[in-house]
């Protein structure tokens, strides 16, 4: 493989961690591609949460704007008690194994939301229909806590969503149930089966978890086929970047960077962290032709 050996963040290249309206971003894929072009980025990846729904629109936008695109998904997984985000790139979206994984996750999350609403309904005047009424895309929306919060606001229990999130919808409330997710092992296996490239996102971000993945947990995922680590991300503090770079050098892993852009949804600026061109070429070489 290419001798990349970077120890400092790349100054030019691609932003391969971007969210659009197809998950929790505020902008369309076309806006993503246009803004990336205006910034002089070499390319971008669309990496919405647990979906490939935006891929076609992003591809059309990539052609219209004339900027190359990687197709990706940020998949939420669980490794013991650690919630892990994994970036999957350039995999076959029609692969049966990965489709079944997404479908069963969606079904489990729907059941989880229904159970939470049933618990909340014992104390507050809401029903499942009220929650469904808060979704924009109906069936296609993954119904979750934001919609339950909105239903409680509509019922007059709270004034706004954040009040609901510090009340009945809080993760510390007695109604809370954890979000069902596939294991990291299942995600690596499914993405590999679909011919893709798999990278752990912001693996050193202490804000996200009380416990971070240990070297041993990362080592096990490397044995199972992990391709790389997202080192250049605003959530990874310097000492974690150093740790992750050490693991990557030892095991010849890809080192990626991305902004985790959400449009107006988060302060992260498009292009604030990048992946160098040599790493992109390696992702394209390893992934499937789409
Ligand atoms: Zn993430
Ligand atoms: Zn993200």
mmCIF file of C-alpha atoms and ligand atoms in Angstrom:
data_model
loop_
_atom_site.group_PDB
_atom_site.id
_atom_site.type_symbol
_atom_site.label_atom_id
_atom_site.label_comp_id
_atom_site.label_asym_id
_atom_site.label_seq_id
_atom_site.Cartn_x
_atom_site.Cartn_y
_atom_site.Cartn_z
ATOM 1 C CA UNK A 1 0.000 0.000 0.000
ATOM 2 C CA UNK A 2 0.942 3.642 -0.362
ATOM 3 C CA UNK A 3 3.403 4.981 2.148
ATOM 4 C CA UNK A 4 1.348 7.869 3.452
ATOM 5 C CA UNK A 5 2.888 8.536 6.842
ATOM 6 C CA UNK A 6 1.202 11.831 7.610
ATOM 7 C CA UNK A 7 1.700 13.303 11.021
ATOM 8 C CA UNK A 8 0.111 16.704 10.405
ATOM 9 C CA UNK A 9 -3.370 17.421 9.053
ATOM 10 C CA UNK A 10 -3.449 17.863 5.249
ATOM 11 C CA UNK A 11 -3.831 21.461 4.042
ATOM 12 C CA UNK A 12 -5.588 20.445 0.825
ATOM 13 C CA UNK A 13 -7.746 17.501 -0.147
ATOM 14 C CA UNK A 14 -11.214 16.104 0.446
ATOM 15 C CA UNK A 15 -13.798 16.542 3.222
ATOM 16 C CA UNK A 16 -15.218 13.037 3.615
ATOM 17 C CA UNK A 17 -17.521 13.492 6.618
ATOM 18 C CA UNK A 18 -20.594 15.519 5.616
ATOM 19 C CA UNK A 19 -24.285 15.310 6.549
ATOM 20 C CA UNK A 20 -27.206 16.592 4.463
ATOM 21 C CA UNK A 21 -30.991 16.782 4.753
ATOM 22 C CA UNK A 22 -30.996 13.012 4.209
ATOM 23 C CA UNK A 23 -30.108 12.694 7.909
ATOM 24 C CA UNK A 24 -29.623 15.511 10.420
ATOM 25 C CA UNK A 25 -27.962 18.140 8.207
ATOM 26 C CA UNK A 26 -29.782 21.281 7.113
ATOM 27 C CA UNK A 27 -28.555 21.514 3.487
ATOM 28 C CA UNK A 28 -29.168 19.522 0.304
ATOM 29 C CA UNK A 29 -26.434 17.507 -1.446
ATOM 30 C CA UNK A 30 -26.368 20.193 -4.188
ATOM 31 C CA UNK A 31 -25.543 22.882 -1.610
ATOM 32 C CA UNK A 32 -22.829 20.623 -0.175
ATOM 33 C CA UNK A 33 -21.206 20.150 -3.593
ATOM 34 C CA UNK A 34 -21.499 23.854 -4.511
ATOM 35 C CA UNK A 35 -20.001 25.050 -1.213
ATOM 36 C CA UNK A 36 -17.177 22.492 -1.431
ATOM 37 C CA UNK A 37 -16.360 23.622 -4.968
ATOM 38 C CA UNK A 38 -16.359 27.275 -3.899
ATOM 39 C CA UNK A 39 -13.935 26.418 -1.074
ATOM 40 C CA UNK A 40 -11.541 24.743 -3.511
ATOM 41 C CA UNK A 41 -11.859 21.262 -1.968
ATOM 42 C CA UNK A 42 -10.713 18.409 -4.237
ATOM 43 C CA UNK A 43 -13.905 16.448 -3.497
ATOM 44 C CA UNK A 44 -16.384 15.494 -0.788
ATOM 45 C CA UNK A 45 -18.175 12.475 0.612
ATOM 46 C CA UNK A 46 -21.837 12.381 1.521
ATOM 47 C CA UNK A 47 -21.986 10.445 4.801
ATOM 48 C CA UNK A 48 -25.496 10.677 6.233
ATOM 49 C CA UNK A 49 -26.459 8.572 9.257
ATOM 50 C CA UNK A 50 -27.478 4.971 8.563
ATOM 51 C CA UNK A 51 -28.751 5.584 5.019
ATOM 52 C CA UNK A 52 -27.808 5.726 1.344
ATOM 53 C CA UNK A 53 -30.958 7.727 0.539
ATOM 54 C CA UNK A 54 -28.980 10.825 -0.548
ATOM 55 C CA UNK A 55 -26.475 9.056 -2.812
ATOM 56 C CA UNK A 56 -28.294 9.556 -6.122
ATOM 57 C CA UNK A 57 -29.010 13.217 -5.475
ATOM 58 C CA UNK A 58 -25.376 13.727 -4.438
ATOM 59 C CA UNK A 59 -24.159 11.998 -7.588
ATOM 60 C CA UNK A 60 -26.361 14.226 -9.752
ATOM 61 C CA UNK A 61 -25.040 17.276 -7.869
ATOM 62 C CA UNK A 62 -21.443 16.071 -8.301
ATOM 63 C CA UNK A 63 -21.946 15.929 -12.086
ATOM 64 C CA UNK A 64 -23.734 19.275 -12.197
ATOM 65 C CA UNK A 65 -21.090 21.073 -10.139
ATOM 66 C CA UNK A 66 -18.116 19.178 -11.572
ATOM 67 C CA UNK A 67 -16.639 18.046 -8.255
ATOM 68 C CA UNK A 68 -15.783 14.400 -7.457
ATOM 69 C CA UNK A 69 -17.826 12.517 -4.851
ATOM 70 C CA UNK A 70 -17.302 9.573 -2.533
ATOM 71 C CA UNK A 71 -20.431 7.748 -1.481
ATOM 72 C CA UNK A 72 -20.543 6.978 2.216
ATOM 73 C CA UNK A 73 -22.658 6.381 5.303
ATOM 74 C CA UNK A 74 -21.969 7.045 8.976
ATOM 75 C CA UNK A 75 -23.216 3.922 10.730
ATOM 76 C CA UNK A 76 -23.961 3.910 14.466
ATOM 77 C CA UNK A 77 -22.719 0.737 16.116
ATOM 78 C CA UNK A 78 -22.150 -0.636 19.610
ATOM 79 C CA UNK A 79 -18.962 -2.179 21.016
ATOM 80 C CA UNK A 80 -19.780 -3.370 24.543
ATOM 81 C CA UNK A 81 -20.824 -0.153 26.302
ATOM 82 C CA UNK A 82 -19.177 2.166 23.756
ATOM 83 C CA UNK A 83 -21.342 3.792 21.088
ATOM 84 C CA UNK A 84 -19.205 3.902 17.938
ATOM 85 C CA UNK A 85 -19.710 5.808 14.690
ATOM 86 C CA UNK A 86 -18.249 4.116 11.632
ATOM 87 C CA UNK A 87 -17.770 5.688 8.204
ATOM 88 C CA UNK A 88 -18.398 3.234 5.355
ATOM 89 C CA UNK A 89 -17.318 4.294 1.863
ATOM 90 C CA UNK A 90 -17.822 3.053 -1.676
ATOM 91 C CA UNK A 91 -19.814 -0.086 -0.896
ATOM 92 C CA UNK A 92 -22.513 -1.779 -2.955
ATOM 93 C CA UNK A 93 -25.819 -0.408 -1.591
ATOM 94 C CA UNK A 94 -27.756 -3.327 -3.109
ATOM 95 C CA UNK A 95 -25.732 -5.891 -1.132
ATOM 96 C CA UNK A 96 -28.211 -8.122 0.733
ATOM 97 C CA UNK A 97 -26.266 -8.269 3.972
ATOM 98 C CA UNK A 98 -25.933 -4.514 4.370
ATOM 99 C CA UNK A 99 -29.549 -3.920 3.320
ATOM 100 C CA UNK A 100 -30.748 -6.407 5.921
ATOM 101 C CA UNK A 101 -28.584 -4.765 8.559
ATOM 102 C CA UNK A 102 -30.066 -1.308 7.845
ATOM 103 C CA UNK A 103 -33.618 -2.731 7.697
ATOM 104 C CA UNK A 104 -33.375 -4.584 11.008
ATOM 105 C CA UNK A 105 -31.821 -1.544 12.720
ATOM 106 C CA UNK A 106 -34.676 0.636 11.456
ATOM 107 C CA UNK A 107 -37.289 -1.879 12.639
ATOM 108 C CA UNK A 108 -35.671 -2.181 16.082
ATOM 109 C CA UNK A 109 -35.519 1.620 16.437
ATOM 110 C CA UNK A 110 -39.188 1.894 15.512
ATOM 111 C CA UNK A 111 -40.125 -0.680 18.188
ATOM 112 C CA UNK A 112 -37.952 1.191 20.694
ATOM 113 C CA UNK A 113 -39.729 4.478 19.969
ATOM 114 C CA UNK A 114 -43.146 2.800 20.255
ATOM 115 C CA UNK A 115 -42.195 1.336 23.638
ATOM 116 C CA UNK A 116 -40.919 4.694 24.889
ATOM 117 C CA UNK A 117 -44.144 6.401 23.798
ATOM 118 C CA UNK A 118 -46.195 3.718 25.567
ATOM 119 C CA UNK A 119 -44.250 4.418 28.779
ATOM 120 C CA UNK A 120 -44.562 8.202 28.460
ATOM 121 C CA UNK A 121 -48.295 7.845 27.665
ATOM 122 C CA UNK A 122 -48.847 6.431 31.158
ATOM 123 C CA UNK A 123 -48.056 9.891 32.565
ATOM 124 C CA UNK A 124 -48.611 12.348 29.686
ATOM 125 C CA UNK A 125 -51.417 12.899 27.160
ATOM 126 C CA UNK A 126 -49.753 11.562 23.981
ATOM 127 C CA UNK A 127 -50.299 8.537 21.746
ATOM 128 C CA UNK A 128 -48.255 6.962 18.935
ATOM 129 C CA UNK A 129 -50.445 8.701 16.315
ATOM 130 C CA UNK A 130 -49.459 12.094 17.759
ATOM 131 C CA UNK A 131 -45.779 11.200 17.345
ATOM 132 C CA UNK A 132 -46.285 10.003 13.763
ATOM 133 C CA UNK A 133 -48.049 13.294 13.019
ATOM 134 C CA UNK A 134 -44.742 15.070 13.818
ATOM 135 C CA UNK A 135 -42.711 13.264 11.110
ATOM 136 C CA UNK A 136 -42.181 14.963 7.773
ATOM 137 C CA UNK A 137 -41.658 11.889 5.611
ATOM 138 C CA UNK A 138 -44.006 9.499 7.492
ATOM 139 C CA UNK A 139 -42.881 5.911 6.834
ATOM 140 C CA UNK A 140 -39.468 6.973 5.492
ATOM 141 C CA UNK A 141 -38.516 8.870 8.656
ATOM 142 C CA UNK A 142 -36.730 7.025 11.432
ATOM 143 C CA UNK A 143 -39.016 8.009 14.297
ATOM 144 C CA UNK A 144 -37.004 8.945 17.328
ATOM 145 C CA UNK A 145 -36.808 11.144 20.387
ATOM 146 C CA UNK A 146 -37.045 14.456 18.465
ATOM 147 C CA UNK A 147 -40.493 13.456 17.186
ATOM 148 C CA UNK A 148 -41.626 12.321 20.641
ATOM 149 C CA UNK A 149 -40.445 15.689 21.973
ATOM 150 C CA UNK A 150 -42.363 17.533 19.246
ATOM 151 C CA UNK A 151 -45.533 15.573 20.080
ATOM 152 C CA UNK A 152 -45.210 16.550 23.741
ATOM 153 C CA UNK A 153 -44.813 20.194 22.687
ATOM 154 C CA UNK A 154 -47.898 19.899 20.434
ATOM 155 C CA UNK A 155 -49.830 18.437 23.396
ATOM 156 C CA UNK A 156 -48.893 21.510 25.445
ATOM 157 C CA UNK A 157 -46.742 19.596 27.952
ATOM 158 C CA UNK A 158 -43.579 21.551 27.108
ATOM 159 C CA UNK A 159 -42.933 24.890 25.436
ATOM 160 C CA UNK A 160 -40.240 23.621 23.087
ATOM 161 C CA UNK A 161 -38.162 20.640 22.036
ATOM 162 C CA UNK A 162 -35.218 21.329 24.351
ATOM 163 C CA UNK A 163 -37.545 21.562 27.347
ATOM 164 C CA UNK A 164 -38.904 18.132 26.387
ATOM 165 C CA UNK A 165 -35.342 16.838 26.035
ATOM 166 C CA UNK A 166 -34.541 17.869 29.580
ATOM 167 C CA UNK A 167 -37.880 16.407 30.749
ATOM 168 C CA UNK A 168 -39.678 13.194 29.784
ATOM 169 C CA UNK A 169 -37.550 12.629 26.657
ATOM 170 C CA UNK A 170 -34.218 12.934 28.495
ATOM 171 C CA UNK A 171 -31.799 10.007 28.394
ATOM 172 C CA UNK A 172 -31.886 10.043 32.199
ATOM 173 C CA UNK A 173 -35.713 9.951 32.424
ATOM 174 C CA UNK A 174 -37.388 6.724 33.516
ATOM 175 C CA UNK A 175 -38.965 6.371 30.059
ATOM 176 C CA UNK A 176 -35.634 6.200 28.243
ATOM 177 C CA UNK A 177 -34.609 3.087 26.322
ATOM 178 C CA UNK A 178 -31.226 2.838 24.528
ATOM 179 C CA UNK A 179 -31.090 3.124 20.725
ATOM 180 C CA UNK A 180 -30.702 -0.336 19.177
ATOM 181 C CA UNK A 181 -27.591 -0.577 16.981
ATOM 182 C CA UNK A 182 -25.664 -3.348 15.246
ATOM 183 C CA UNK A 183 -22.327 -4.342 16.802
ATOM 184 C CA UNK A 184 -19.063 -2.978 15.374
ATOM 185 C CA UNK A 185 -18.256 -6.540 14.286
ATOM 186 C CA UNK A 186 -21.539 -6.773 12.346
ATOM 187 C CA UNK A 187 -20.897 -3.419 10.669
ATOM 188 C CA UNK A 188 -17.343 -4.304 9.608
ATOM 189 C CA UNK A 189 -18.505 -7.679 8.268
ATOM 190 C CA UNK A 190 -21.455 -6.188 6.344
ATOM 191 C CA UNK A 191 -19.414 -3.340 4.796
ATOM 192 C CA UNK A 192 -16.644 -5.762 3.794
ATOM 193 C CA UNK A 193 -19.253 -8.135 2.317
ATOM 194 C CA UNK A 194 -20.552 -5.160 0.293
ATOM 195 C CA UNK A 195 -17.032 -4.424 -0.984
ATOM 196 C CA UNK A 196 -16.606 -1.155 0.920
ATOM 197 C CA UNK A 197 -14.007 0.620 3.027
ATOM 198 C CA UNK A 198 -14.647 1.047 6.762
ATOM 199 C CA UNK A 199 -13.179 3.698 9.073
ATOM 200 C CA UNK A 200 -13.890 4.511 12.729
ATOM 201 C CA UNK A 201 -15.187 8.106 12.975
ATOM 202 C CA UNK A 202 -13.882 10.455 15.712
ATOM 203 C CA UNK A 203 -12.608 7.479 17.734
ATOM 204 C CA UNK A 204 -10.907 9.728 20.295
ATOM 205 C CA UNK A 205 -13.750 12.133 21.016
ATOM 206 C CA UNK A 206 -14.217 12.168 24.810
ATOM 207 C CA UNK A 207 -17.430 14.229 24.509
ATOM 208 C CA UNK A 208 -19.282 11.355 22.919
ATOM 209 C CA UNK A 209 -18.627 8.578 25.412
ATOM 210 C CA UNK A 210 -17.638 8.087 29.000
ATOM 211 C CA UNK A 211 -15.355 5.332 27.716
ATOM 212 C CA UNK A 212 -13.488 5.456 24.417
ATOM 213 C CA UNK A 213 -12.633 2.377 22.388
ATOM 214 C CA UNK A 214 -9.520 0.783 23.883
ATOM 215 C CA UNK A 215 -6.443 -0.142 21.809
ATOM 216 C CA UNK A 216 -7.503 -3.746 22.250
ATOM 217 C CA UNK A 217 -11.021 -3.087 20.899
ATOM 218 C CA UNK A 218 -9.571 -1.232 17.901
ATOM 219 C CA UNK A 219 -7.051 -4.062 17.427
ATOM 220 C CA UNK A 220 -9.843 -6.607 17.246
ATOM 221 C CA UNK A 221 -11.632 -4.538 14.577
ATOM 222 C CA UNK A 222 -8.367 -4.316 12.601
ATOM 223 C CA UNK A 223 -8.181 -8.125 12.655
ATOM 224 C CA UNK A 224 -11.766 -8.194 11.359
ATOM 225 C CA UNK A 225 -11.010 -5.905 8.414
ATOM 226 C CA UNK A 226 -11.070 -2.291 9.601
ATOM 227 C CA UNK A 227 -9.424 -0.026 6.994
ATOM 228 C CA UNK A 228 -8.742 3.177 8.852
ATOM 229 C CA UNK A 229 -9.211 5.793 11.549
ATOM 230 C CA UNK A 230 -10.621 9.305 11.290
ATOM 231 C CA UNK A 231 -7.878 11.267 13.035
ATOM 232 C CA UNK A 232 -8.503 14.786 11.691
ATOM 233 C CA UNK A 233 -11.783 15.638 13.405
ATOM 234 C CA UNK A 234 -12.509 18.514 15.777
ATOM 235 C CA UNK A 235 -13.673 16.093 18.486
ATOM 236 C CA UNK A 236 -10.288 14.308 18.782
ATOM 237 C CA UNK A 237 -8.018 16.178 21.242
ATOM 238 C CA UNK A 238 -4.216 16.298 20.509
ATOM 239 C CA UNK A 239 -3.289 13.374 22.766
ATOM 240 C CA UNK A 240 -5.975 11.204 21.123
ATOM 241 C CA UNK A 241 -4.769 12.196 17.643
ATOM 242 C CA UNK A 242 -1.312 11.070 18.657
ATOM 243 C CA UNK A 243 -2.651 7.785 20.006
ATOM 244 C CA UNK A 244 -4.712 7.109 16.867
ATOM 245 C CA UNK A 245 -1.801 8.030 14.565
ATOM 246 C CA UNK A 246 0.361 5.557 16.502
ATOM 247 C CA UNK A 247 -2.179 2.755 16.007
ATOM 248 C CA UNK A 248 -2.546 3.657 12.323
ATOM 249 C CA UNK A 249 1.230 3.631 11.736
ATOM 250 C CA UNK A 250 1.656 0.322 13.535
ATOM 251 C CA UNK A 251 -1.086 -1.428 11.552
ATOM 252 C CA UNK A 252 -0.728 0.396 8.238
ATOM 253 C CA UNK A 253 -4.229 1.899 8.464
ATOM 254 C CA UNK A 254 -5.699 4.701 6.393
ATOM 255 C CA UNK A 255 -5.823 8.058 8.177
ATOM 256 C CA UNK A 256 -8.807 10.216 7.235
ATOM 257 C CA UNK A 257 -10.172 13.627 8.131
ATOM 258 C CA UNK A 258 -13.537 15.310 7.855
ATOM 259 C CA UNK A 259 -15.479 18.250 9.186
ATOM 260 C CA UNK A 260 -18.650 16.416 10.300
ATOM 261 C CA UNK A 261 -20.470 19.268 8.558
ATOM 262 C CA UNK A 262 -24.215 19.539 9.295
ATOM 263 C CA UNK A 263 -24.923 22.811 7.456
ATOM 264 C CA UNK A 264 -26.497 25.231 9.929
ATOM 265 C CA UNK A 265 -27.165 22.346 12.332
ATOM 266 C CA UNK A 266 -23.699 22.494 13.962
ATOM 267 C CA UNK A 267 -20.788 24.998 14.130
ATOM 268 C CA UNK A 268 -18.463 22.637 12.165
ATOM 269 C CA UNK A 269 -17.211 24.368 8.997
ATOM 270 C CA UNK A 270 -17.102 22.540 5.682
ATOM 271 C CA UNK A 271 -13.489 21.663 4.864
ATOM 272 C CA UNK A 272 -12.155 22.381 8.378
ATOM 273 C CA UNK A 273 -10.571 18.895 8.349
ATOM 274 C CA UNK A 274 -9.442 17.044 5.269
ATOM 275 C CA UNK A 275 -8.264 13.721 3.846
ATOM 276 C CA UNK A 276 -5.262 13.828 1.493
ATOM 277 C CA UNK A 277 -5.523 12.790 -2.174
ATOM 278 C CA UNK A 278 -3.348 9.651 -1.802
ATOM 279 C CA UNK A 279 -5.715 8.266 0.846
ATOM 280 C CA UNK A 280 -8.717 9.003 -1.380
ATOM 281 C CA UNK A 281 -7.064 7.100 -4.245
ATOM 282 C CA UNK A 282 -6.541 4.160 -1.877
ATOM 283 C CA UNK A 283 -10.213 4.244 -0.738
ATOM 284 C CA UNK A 284 -11.294 4.242 -4.393
ATOM 285 C CA UNK A 285 -8.913 1.374 -5.187
ATOM 286 C CA UNK A 286 -10.219 -0.737 -2.270
ATOM 287 C CA UNK A 287 -13.922 0.086 -2.673
ATOM 288 C CA UNK A 288 -16.356 -1.106 -5.320
ATOM 289 C CA UNK A 289 -16.850 0.702 -8.602
ATOM 290 C CA UNK A 290 -20.193 2.492 -8.310
HETATM 291 ZN ZN1 LIG B 1 -20.435 10.812 14.322
HETATM 292 ZN ZN1 LIG B 2 -21.041 12.697 11.522
#
